[in-house]
Amino acid sequence: MRLETLLPLGKVDPGLRAPDRGLDLAAVAADARLLEEVGYDGVAVEETKQDPYVVMALAAAATTRLRVSTAIAMAFPRSPTITAMSAWTLQKLANGRFTLGLGPQVRAHIERRYGLAWSAPGPWMREYVGAVRAVWRCWQEGRALDVKGPHYTLNLMPPLFNPGPIAHPDIPIHLAAVNVQMCQLAGEIADGVRPHPICSADYIANVMIPQLRKGAARAGRSLDRFNICHKPLVATGLSAEELALRVRDVRARLAFYISTPSYRPAVEHHGLGDLARKLSLLARAQEWEQMPRHVSDEVLDLFAVIGTHEEIAARLLQRFGDVVTHCEFSIAVTGPGDKERLAQIAAVAHAQPSDGVRRRLTGQPT
C-alpha cells in the first residue's frame, strides 16, 4: 500500500459544525515539498473550494518525484476538451507525474449548482472519457478529431488550439465510484478507481473489486496495473484529548455520508439501511446537530480508522493493505516533531508491501 496525502496537509475533515476555511494556496508548494522529503508517494486535491488543476500545478512545480492527482475533479461541468487541456498542461508541467481523477457528482449538484441537465452518469462518463482521450490522440498522434455521441460532437481542432505532442502522453484516468455500475465502468475503461470515503474495506473487497473485474472482463483487459486509491475516514491525534476531538468530527462527517442517498449501496451492504433512512430524514429537516448521536461506536469503527499518530499507520495498513493500492492520509505539521512523525507513518506504510490487492484484482486466491 502506497501512502499519499490529500491537501491541505494538516487538515482532518472538520465535520458539519466546524468552519472550513479552505486551502491555503500560498502553502501548497511548501507542503508538497515536505511530503516529497518525508517519503510520501503522491499528493492529491479534491474539488471543493478551489480549482484542483491550479492547486496541483502549484504542487507539481515545487516537486520532482511526487505524483500529483485530482481526487477528484468534476467531469460533466467542464467540456471534455477543457478537461483534456488542463490535464495535458499539468502532465507536461509534472513531467509525467499527473493522474486525472474524475467524478460525476450527484444529480442535485449537476442541476442546481452547475445548471446542467441531468443524464445517467454511467453512459455519460463513458462518452466523456472517450472524448477526452480522443482529444489527446488528436494532439499526440495527429489524428482527426471525430467524436459524435448523445452528449458531445467534437470535430474541430485548428492548429492554433492544438498544443501538440508531449513527452508523457499516457495520462492515467481514475474514476470516482460507489455503485456497481460505475465500478464496472472503471474496470472497463479506466486506469484506477477512487472509492468514496463511505466505502469500507469489506465493501471494496467484496463488492467493488468483483465489479471492477466484471467490467475488465467485458473489455478483455487485465487489471494487473489497475490502482485503487482510497481516502478513508481517519480520526487521529497526538494525544487522547486531541483524538477525541477528531473522533467527534469524523462521527459528524460519517453521519452526513450515511444520510446521502447516492451512497446508500455502501451503507446497505452492512445492513444499515434503517439508519441511513433515519439520518436522511434528519438531513432533510436540517437537524445537523442531531445526526452524529445516531452513529454508534460500532458503526464508527466499521467505516473509520481511529488511533493516535503512533498507531494510525499500522491500523490503516491492517484495514486496507489488502484492498487498496494507495491510501491518502495526513497529519498537521507544526514543528520538527510532527515532521518526524509524518516520516515515520510513511515508513510504516511502505515497510510491509502486500500483493493481496493485486491478487484480488486479477482473480487469484488471497
CSV table of C-alpha atoms in Angstrom, one decimal:
chain,number,residue,atom,x,y,z
A,1,MET,CA,0.0,0.0,0.0
A,2,ARG,CA,1.5,3.3,-1.1
A,3,LEU,CA,0.9,6.4,1.1
A,4,GLU,CA,-0.4,9.6,-0.4
A,5,THR,CA,-2.0,12.7,1.1
A,6,LEU,CA,-4.9,14.9,0.3
A,7,LEU,CA,-4.1,18.6,0.6
A,8,PRO,CA,-4.3,20.6,2.8
A,9,LEU,CA,-1.6,18.7,4.5
A,10,GLY,CA,-2.6,19.2,8.1
A,11,LYS,CA,-6.3,19.2,7.9
A,12,VAL,CA,-8.7,16.5,9.2
A,13,ASP,CA,-12.2,16.8,7.7
A,14,PRO,CA,-13.8,19.3,10.1
A,15,GLY,CA,-17.3,17.7,10.4
A,16,LEU,CA,-20.5,19.6,9.9
A,17,ARG,CA,-20.2,22.1,12.6
A,18,ALA,CA,-16.6,23.3,12.4
A,19,PRO,CA,-15.9,26.1,9.9
A,20,ASP,CA,-13.9,25.2,6.9
A,21,ARG,CA,-11.5,27.9,5.9
A,22,GLY,CA,-10.4,26.1,2.8
A,23,LEU,CA,-7.0,25.6,1.4
A,24,ASP,CA,-4.1,27.9,1.9
A,25,LEU,CA,-2.8,28.3,-1.6
A,26,ALA,CA,0.4,30.0,-0.5
A,27,ALA,CA,1.4,26.9,1.5
A,28,VAL,CA,0.8,24.3,-1.3
A,29,ALA,CA,4.3,24.4,-2.7
A,30,ALA,CA,5.9,24.1,0.8
A,31,ASP,CA,3.5,21.3,1.8
A,32,ALA,CA,4.2,19.4,-1.4
A,33,ARG,CA,8.0,19.6,-0.9
A,34,LEU,CA,7.6,18.4,2.7
A,35,LEU,CA,5.7,15.4,1.6
A,36,GLU,CA,8.3,14.5,-1.0
A,37,GLU,CA,11.0,14.9,1.6
A,38,VAL,CA,9.4,12.7,4.2
A,39,GLY,CA,8.7,9.9,1.8
A,40,TYR,CA,5.1,10.2,0.5
A,41,ASP,CA,4.4,8.9,-3.0
A,42,GLY,CA,1.9,11.4,-4.0
A,43,VAL,CA,-0.4,14.3,-3.3
A,44,ALA,CA,-4.0,14.9,-4.4
A,45,VAL,CA,-6.7,17.5,-4.1
A,46,GLU,CA,-10.4,17.3,-4.2
A,47,GLU,CA,-12.7,19.9,-6.0
A,48,THR,CA,-14.5,21.7,-3.2
A,49,LYS,CA,-13.4,25.4,-2.8
A,50,GLN,CA,-10.5,25.7,-5.2
A,51,ASP,CA,-9.8,24.6,-8.8
A,52,PRO,CA,-7.9,21.3,-8.4
A,53,TYR,CA,-5.9,21.8,-11.5
A,54,VAL,CA,-4.5,25.1,-10.3
A,55,VAL,CA,-3.6,23.6,-6.9
A,56,MET,CA,-1.9,20.6,-8.5
A,57,ALA,CA,0.1,22.8,-10.8
A,58,LEU,CA,1.5,24.6,-7.7
A,59,ALA,CA,2.4,21.2,-6.2
A,60,ALA,CA,3.9,19.9,-9.5
A,61,ALA,CA,6.1,22.9,-10.0
A,62,ALA,CA,7.5,22.6,-6.5
A,63,THR,CA,8.5,18.9,-6.7
A,64,THR,CA,10.4,16.5,-8.8
A,65,ARG,CA,9.2,13.0,-7.7
A,66,LEU,CA,5.8,13.4,-6.0
A,67,ARG,CA,2.8,12.2,-8.1
A,68,VAL,CA,0.1,14.8,-8.4
A,69,SER,CA,-3.6,13.9,-8.8
A,70,THR,CA,-7.1,15.5,-8.9
A,71,ALA,CA,-9.1,13.5,-6.4
A,72,ILE,CA,-11.5,14.3,-7.9
A,73,ALA,CA,-12.2,17.0,-10.4
A,74,MET,CA,-15.8,17.3,-11.7
A,75,ALA,CA,-16.2,16.0,-15.2
A,76,PHE,CA,-19.5,17.0,-16.5
A,77,PRO,CA,-19.5,20.7,-15.8
A,78,ARG,CA,-16.4,21.0,-18.0
A,79,SER,CA,-16.3,20.1,-21.6
A,80,PRO,CA,-14.1,17.1,-22.5
A,81,THR,CA,-11.8,19.5,-24.4
A,82,ILE,CA,-11.3,21.8,-21.5
A,83,THR,CA,-10.5,18.8,-19.2
A,84,ALA,CA,-8.2,17.4,-21.8
A,85,MET,CA,-6.3,20.7,-22.0
A,86,SER,CA,-6.0,21.1,-18.2
A,87,ALA,CA,-4.7,17.6,-17.9
A,88,TRP,CA,-2.3,17.9,-20.9
A,89,THR,CA,-0.8,21.1,-19.4
A,90,LEU,CA,-0.4,19.6,-16.0
A,91,GLN,CA,1.2,16.4,-17.3
A,92,LYS,CA,3.7,18.5,-19.3
A,93,LEU,CA,4.5,20.6,-16.2
A,94,ALA,CA,4.8,17.5,-14.0
A,95,ASN,CA,6.9,15.6,-16.5
A,96,GLY,CA,4.7,12.6,-16.4
A,97,ARG,CA,3.6,12.6,-12.8
A,98,PHE,CA,-0.1,13.6,-13.2
A,99,THR,CA,-3.2,11.4,-12.7
A,100,LEU,CA,-6.6,12.7,-13.8
A,101,GLY,CA,-9.2,11.8,-11.3
A,102,LEU,CA,-12.7,12.4,-12.5
A,103,GLY,CA,-16.1,12.2,-10.7
A,104,PRO,CA,-19.7,12.6,-11.9
A,105,GLN,CA,-21.3,14.4,-8.9
A,106,VAL,CA,-24.9,13.8,-7.8
A,107,ARG,CA,-28.0,15.0,-9.5
A,108,ALA,CA,-28.8,17.9,-7.2
A,109,HIS,CA,-25.4,19.5,-7.8
A,110,ILE,CA,-25.4,18.9,-11.5
A,111,GLU,CA,-28.8,20.6,-11.9
A,112,ARG,CA,-28.8,23.2,-9.1
A,113,ARG,CA,-25.1,24.1,-8.6
A,114,TYR,CA,-23.8,23.7,-12.1
A,115,GLY,CA,-27.0,24.4,-14.0
A,116,LEU,CA,-26.8,21.4,-16.3
A,117,ALA,CA,-29.5,18.9,-17.4
A,118,TRP,CA,-29.2,15.6,-15.7
A,119,SER,CA,-28.3,12.4,-17.5
A,120,ALA,CA,-27.5,8.9,-16.4
A,121,PRO,CA,-23.9,9.2,-15.2
A,122,GLY,CA,-22.6,5.8,-16.4
A,123,PRO,CA,-23.2,6.3,-20.2
A,124,TRP,CA,-22.3,10.0,-19.8
A,125,MET,CA,-18.9,9.2,-18.2
A,126,ARG,CA,-18.2,6.5,-20.8
A,127,GLU,CA,-18.6,9.1,-23.6
A,128,TYR,CA,-16.8,11.8,-21.6
A,129,VAL,CA,-13.7,9.7,-21.0
A,130,GLY,CA,-13.7,8.5,-24.7
A,131,ALA,CA,-13.9,12.2,-25.8
A,132,VAL,CA,-11.0,13.3,-23.6
A,133,ARG,CA,-8.8,10.5,-24.9
A,134,ALA,CA,-9.8,11.4,-28.5
A,135,VAL,CA,-8.7,14.9,-28.0
A,136,TRP,CA,-5.4,13.7,-26.6
A,137,ARG,CA,-4.9,11.3,-29.6
A,138,CYS,CA,-5.5,14.3,-31.9
A,139,TRP,CA,-2.8,16.3,-30.2
A,140,GLN,CA,-0.3,13.5,-29.8
A,141,GLU,CA,-0.7,11.5,-33.0
A,142,GLY,CA,-2.2,14.0,-35.4
A,143,ARG,CA,-5.5,12.0,-35.7
A,144,ALA,CA,-8.6,13.8,-36.9
A,145,LEU,CA,-10.9,14.7,-34.1
A,146,ASP,CA,-14.1,12.9,-34.7
A,147,VAL,CA,-16.4,12.4,-31.6
A,148,LYS,CA,-20.1,12.1,-32.0
A,149,GLY,CA,-22.4,10.8,-29.3
A,150,PRO,CA,-25.5,11.7,-27.3
A,151,HIS,CA,-23.7,14.4,-25.3
A,152,TYR,CA,-20.8,15.6,-27.4
A,153,THR,CA,-19.9,16.3,-31.0
A,154,LEU,CA,-16.2,17.3,-31.4
A,155,ASN,CA,-14.7,17.6,-34.9
A,156,LEU,CA,-12.8,20.9,-34.9
A,157,MET,CA,-9.2,21.4,-33.8
A,158,PRO,CA,-7.4,24.2,-35.7
A,159,PRO,CA,-3.6,24.3,-35.3
A,160,LEU,CA,-3.9,27.5,-33.3
A,161,PHE,CA,-5.6,25.5,-30.5
A,162,ASN,CA,-3.6,22.3,-30.8
A,163,PRO,CA,-0.7,22.2,-28.2
A,164,GLY,CA,0.9,19.3,-30.0
A,165,PRO,CA,2.6,16.2,-28.6
A,166,ILE,CA,4.2,15.9,-25.1
A,167,ALA,CA,6.8,13.6,-23.7
A,168,HIS,CA,4.4,11.6,-21.5
A,169,PRO,CA,1.0,11.4,-23.3
A,170,ASP,CA,-0.4,8.4,-21.4
A,171,ILE,CA,-2.2,10.2,-18.6
A,172,PRO,CA,-3.9,7.8,-16.2
A,173,ILE,CA,-7.6,8.3,-15.6
A,174,HIS,CA,-9.2,7.3,-12.4
A,175,LEU,CA,-13.0,7.4,-11.8
A,176,ALA,CA,-14.8,8.0,-8.5
A,177,ALA,CA,-17.2,5.2,-7.7
A,178,VAL,CA,-19.6,3.8,-5.1
A,179,ASN,CA,-22.2,1.9,-7.0
A,180,VAL,CA,-21.7,-1.3,-9.1
A,181,GLN,CA,-22.4,0.4,-12.4
A,182,MET,CA,-19.6,2.9,-12.0
A,183,CYS,CA,-17.2,0.2,-10.7
A,184,GLN,CA,-17.9,-1.9,-13.8
A,185,LEU,CA,-17.3,1.1,-16.0
A,186,ALA,CA,-14.0,1.9,-14.2
A,187,GLY,CA,-12.8,-1.7,-14.7
A,188,GLU,CA,-13.7,-1.5,-18.3
A,189,ILE,CA,-12.3,1.9,-19.4
A,190,ALA,CA,-10.2,3.5,-16.6
A,191,ASP,CA,-6.7,3.1,-15.1
A,192,GLY,CA,-7.9,3.3,-11.5
A,193,VAL,CA,-10.9,3.8,-9.2
A,194,ARG,CA,-11.4,6.1,-6.2
A,195,PRO,CA,-13.8,4.7,-3.7
A,196,HIS,CA,-15.8,7.3,-1.7
A,197,PRO,CA,-14.7,7.5,2.0
A,198,ILE,CA,-18.0,5.8,2.9
A,199,CYS,CA,-16.7,2.6,1.3
A,200,SER,CA,-15.5,0.2,3.9
A,201,ALA,CA,-12.7,-2.3,3.4
A,202,ASP,CA,-15.2,-5.1,3.2
A,203,TYR,CA,-17.3,-3.2,0.6
A,204,ILE,CA,-14.2,-2.6,-1.5
A,205,ALA,CA,-13.1,-6.2,-1.3
A,206,ASN,CA,-16.5,-8.0,-1.8
A,207,VAL,CA,-18.5,-5.5,-3.9
A,208,MET,CA,-16.2,-3.1,-5.7
A,209,ILE,CA,-13.4,-5.4,-6.8
A,210,PRO,CA,-15.6,-8.1,-8.2
A,211,GLN,CA,-17.4,-5.4,-10.2
A,212,LEU,CA,-14.1,-4.0,-11.4
A,213,ARG,CA,-13.2,-7.4,-12.6
A,214,LYS,CA,-16.5,-7.9,-14.3
A,215,GLY,CA,-16.0,-4.6,-16.3
A,216,ALA,CA,-12.5,-5.6,-17.2
A,217,ALA,CA,-13.6,-9.0,-18.4
A,218,ARG,CA,-16.2,-7.3,-20.6
A,219,ALA,CA,-13.5,-5.3,-22.2
A,220,GLY,CA,-11.0,-8.1,-22.4
A,221,ARG,CA,-8.4,-6.3,-20.3
A,222,SER,CA,-6.2,-7.0,-17.4
A,223,LEU,CA,-6.2,-5.2,-14.0
A,224,ASP,CA,-2.6,-6.1,-13.2
A,225,ARG,CA,-1.7,-2.4,-13.2
A,226,PHE,CA,-5.0,-1.0,-12.1
A,227,ASN,CA,-5.0,1.2,-9.0
A,228,ILE,CA,-7.5,1.6,-6.1
A,229,CYS,CA,-6.8,5.0,-4.4
A,230,HIS,CA,-8.8,5.5,-1.2
A,231,LYS,CA,-9.2,8.3,1.2
A,232,PRO,CA,-10.7,6.6,4.2
A,233,LEU,CA,-12.3,8.3,7.1
A,234,VAL,CA,-9.5,8.8,9.7
A,235,ALA,CA,-9.5,10.1,13.2
A,236,THR,CA,-6.1,10.6,14.7
A,237,GLY,CA,-4.3,12.9,17.1
A,238,LEU,CA,-1.1,13.3,19.1
A,239,SER,CA,-2.9,12.9,22.5
A,240,ALA,CA,-6.1,11.2,23.8
A,241,GLU,CA,-7.7,14.6,24.1
A,242,GLU,CA,-6.9,15.6,20.5
A,243,LEU,CA,-8.0,12.2,19.3
A,244,ALA,CA,-11.4,12.6,21.0
A,245,LEU,CA,-12.0,15.9,19.1
A,246,ARG,CA,-11.1,14.2,15.8
A,247,VAL,CA,-13.5,11.3,16.6
A,248,ARG,CA,-16.3,13.8,17.2
A,249,ASP,CA,-15.6,15.4,13.8
A,250,VAL,CA,-15.4,12.1,11.9
A,251,ARG,CA,-18.6,10.9,13.5
A,252,ALA,CA,-20.4,14.0,12.2
A,253,ARG,CA,-18.9,13.6,8.8
A,254,LEU,CA,-19.9,9.9,8.7
A,255,ALA,CA,-23.5,10.8,9.7
A,256,PHE,CA,-23.7,13.1,6.7
A,257,TYR,CA,-22.3,10.5,4.4
A,258,ILE,CA,-24.7,7.8,5.6
A,259,SER,CA,-27.6,10.2,5.1
A,260,THR,CA,-26.8,10.7,1.4
A,261,PRO,CA,-29.0,8.5,-0.9
A,262,SER,CA,-26.3,8.2,-3.5
A,263,TYR,CA,-24.0,6.4,-1.1
A,264,ARG,CA,-26.7,4.0,0.1
A,265,PRO,CA,-25.3,0.8,-1.5
A,266,ALA,CA,-22.1,1.1,0.6
A,267,VAL,CA,-24.3,1.5,3.7
A,268,GLU,CA,-26.9,-1.1,3.0
A,269,HIS,CA,-24.1,-3.6,2.4
A,270,HIS,CA,-23.6,-3.6,6.1
A,271,GLY,CA,-27.4,-3.9,6.9
A,272,LEU,CA,-27.6,-0.2,7.9
A,273,GLY,CA,-30.5,0.8,5.6
A,274,ASP,CA,-32.8,1.8,8.5
A,275,LEU,CA,-30.0,4.1,9.9
A,276,ALA,CA,-29.5,5.7,6.5
A,277,ARG,CA,-33.2,6.4,6.1
A,278,LYS,CA,-33.4,7.9,9.6
A,279,LEU,CA,-30.4,10.2,9.0
A,280,SER,CA,-31.8,11.2,5.6
A,281,LEU,CA,-34.9,12.4,7.3
A,282,LEU,CA,-32.9,14.4,9.8
A,283,ALA,CA,-30.7,15.9,7.0
A,284,ARG,CA,-33.8,16.9,5.0
A,285,ALA,CA,-35.1,18.7,8.2
A,286,GLN,CA,-31.6,20.2,8.5
A,287,GLU,CA,-31.2,18.7,12.0
A,288,TRP,CA,-27.5,18.6,11.6
A,289,GLU,CA,-26.7,18.6,15.3
A,290,GLN,CA,-28.9,15.6,16.0
A,291,MET,CA,-27.3,13.4,13.4
A,292,PRO,CA,-24.0,12.3,14.9
A,293,ARG,CA,-25.6,10.9,18.1
A,294,HIS,CA,-27.3,8.2,15.9
A,295,VAL,CA,-23.8,6.9,14.8
A,296,SER,CA,-22.8,4.3,17.4
A,297,ASP,CA,-19.2,3.4,18.2
A,298,GLU,CA,-19.7,0.1,16.4
A,299,VAL,CA,-20.8,1.9,13.2
A,300,LEU,CA,-18.0,4.4,13.5
A,301,ASP,CA,-15.4,1.7,13.8
A,302,LEU,CA,-16.8,-0.1,10.8
A,303,PHE,CA,-16.2,2.9,8.5
A,304,ALA,CA,-13.4,4.9,10.2
A,305,VAL,CA,-9.8,4.1,11.2
A,306,ILE,CA,-9.1,5.5,14.7
A,307,GLY,CA,-5.8,5.8,16.5
A,308,THR,CA,-3.0,8.1,17.8
A,309,HIS,CA,-0.3,9.2,15.5
A,310,GLU,CA,1.9,6.3,16.7
A,311,GLU,CA,-0.9,3.8,16.0
A,312,ILE,CA,-2.6,5.1,12.8
A,313,ALA,CA,-0.2,3.8,10.1
A,314,ALA,CA,-0.3,0.2,11.3
A,315,ARG,CA,-4.1,0.4,11.6
A,316,LEU,CA,-4.5,1.8,8.2
A,317,LEU,CA,-2.3,-0.9,6.8
A,318,GLN,CA,-4.2,-3.6,8.7
A,319,ARG,CA,-7.5,-2.4,7.5
A,320,PHE,CA,-6.8,-1.5,3.9
A,321,GLY,CA,-3.4,-3.1,3.0
A,322,ASP,CA,-5.0,-6.0,1.0
A,323,VAL,CA,-7.8,-4.0,-0.7
A,324,VAL,CA,-6.3,-0.7,-1.9
A,325,THR,CA,-3.1,0.2,-3.7
A,326,HIS,CA,-2.9,3.8,-2.5
A,327,CYS,CA,-4.1,5.3,0.8
A,328,GLU,CA,-4.4,9.0,1.4
A,329,PHE,CA,-3.7,10.4,4.9
A,330,SER,CA,-2.2,13.4,6.5
A,331,ILE,CA,-1.5,14.9,9.9
A,332,ALA,CA,-0.8,18.5,10.9
A,333,VAL,CA,2.9,19.5,10.8
A,334,THR,CA,3.6,22.4,13.1
A,335,GLY,CA,7.2,21.6,14.0
A,336,PRO,CA,10.1,19.2,13.7
A,337,GLY,CA,8.5,16.6,15.8
A,338,ASP,CA,5.4,16.5,13.6
A,339,LYS,CA,7.6,16.2,10.6
A,340,GLU,CA,9.4,13.2,12.1
A,341,ARG,CA,6.1,11.6,12.9
A,342,LEU,CA,4.8,12.0,9.4
A,343,ALA,CA,8.0,10.4,8.0
A,344,GLN,CA,7.6,7.5,10.4
A,345,ILE,CA,4.0,7.0,9.3
A,346,ALA,CA,5.1,6.9,5.7
A,347,ALA,CA,7.9,4.4,6.6
A,348,VAL,CA,5.5,2.0,8.3
A,349,ALA,CA,3.1,2.1,5.4
A,350,HIS,CA,5.9,1.2,3.0
A,351,ALA,CA,7.6,-1.3,5.1
A,352,GLN,CA,5.1,-4.2,4.6
A,353,PRO,CA,4.2,-4.4,0.9
A,354,SER,CA,1.3,-6.8,0.2
A,355,ASP,CA,0.3,-8.4,-3.1
A,356,GLY,CA,-3.2,-9.1,-1.7
A,357,VAL,CA,-4.9,-6.3,-3.7
A,358,ARG,CA,-3.2,-7.4,-6.9
A,359,ARG,CA,-4.4,-11.0,-6.3
A,360,ARG,CA,-7.9,-9.7,-5.8
A,361,LEU,CA,-7.8,-7.6,-8.9
A,362,THR,CA,-6.5,-10.4,-11.1
A,363,GLY,CA,-8.7,-13.1,-9.6
A,364,GLN,CA,-6.0,-15.1,-7.8
A,365,PRO,CA,-6.6,-16.7,-4.4
A,366,THR,CA,-5.8,-14.3,-1.5
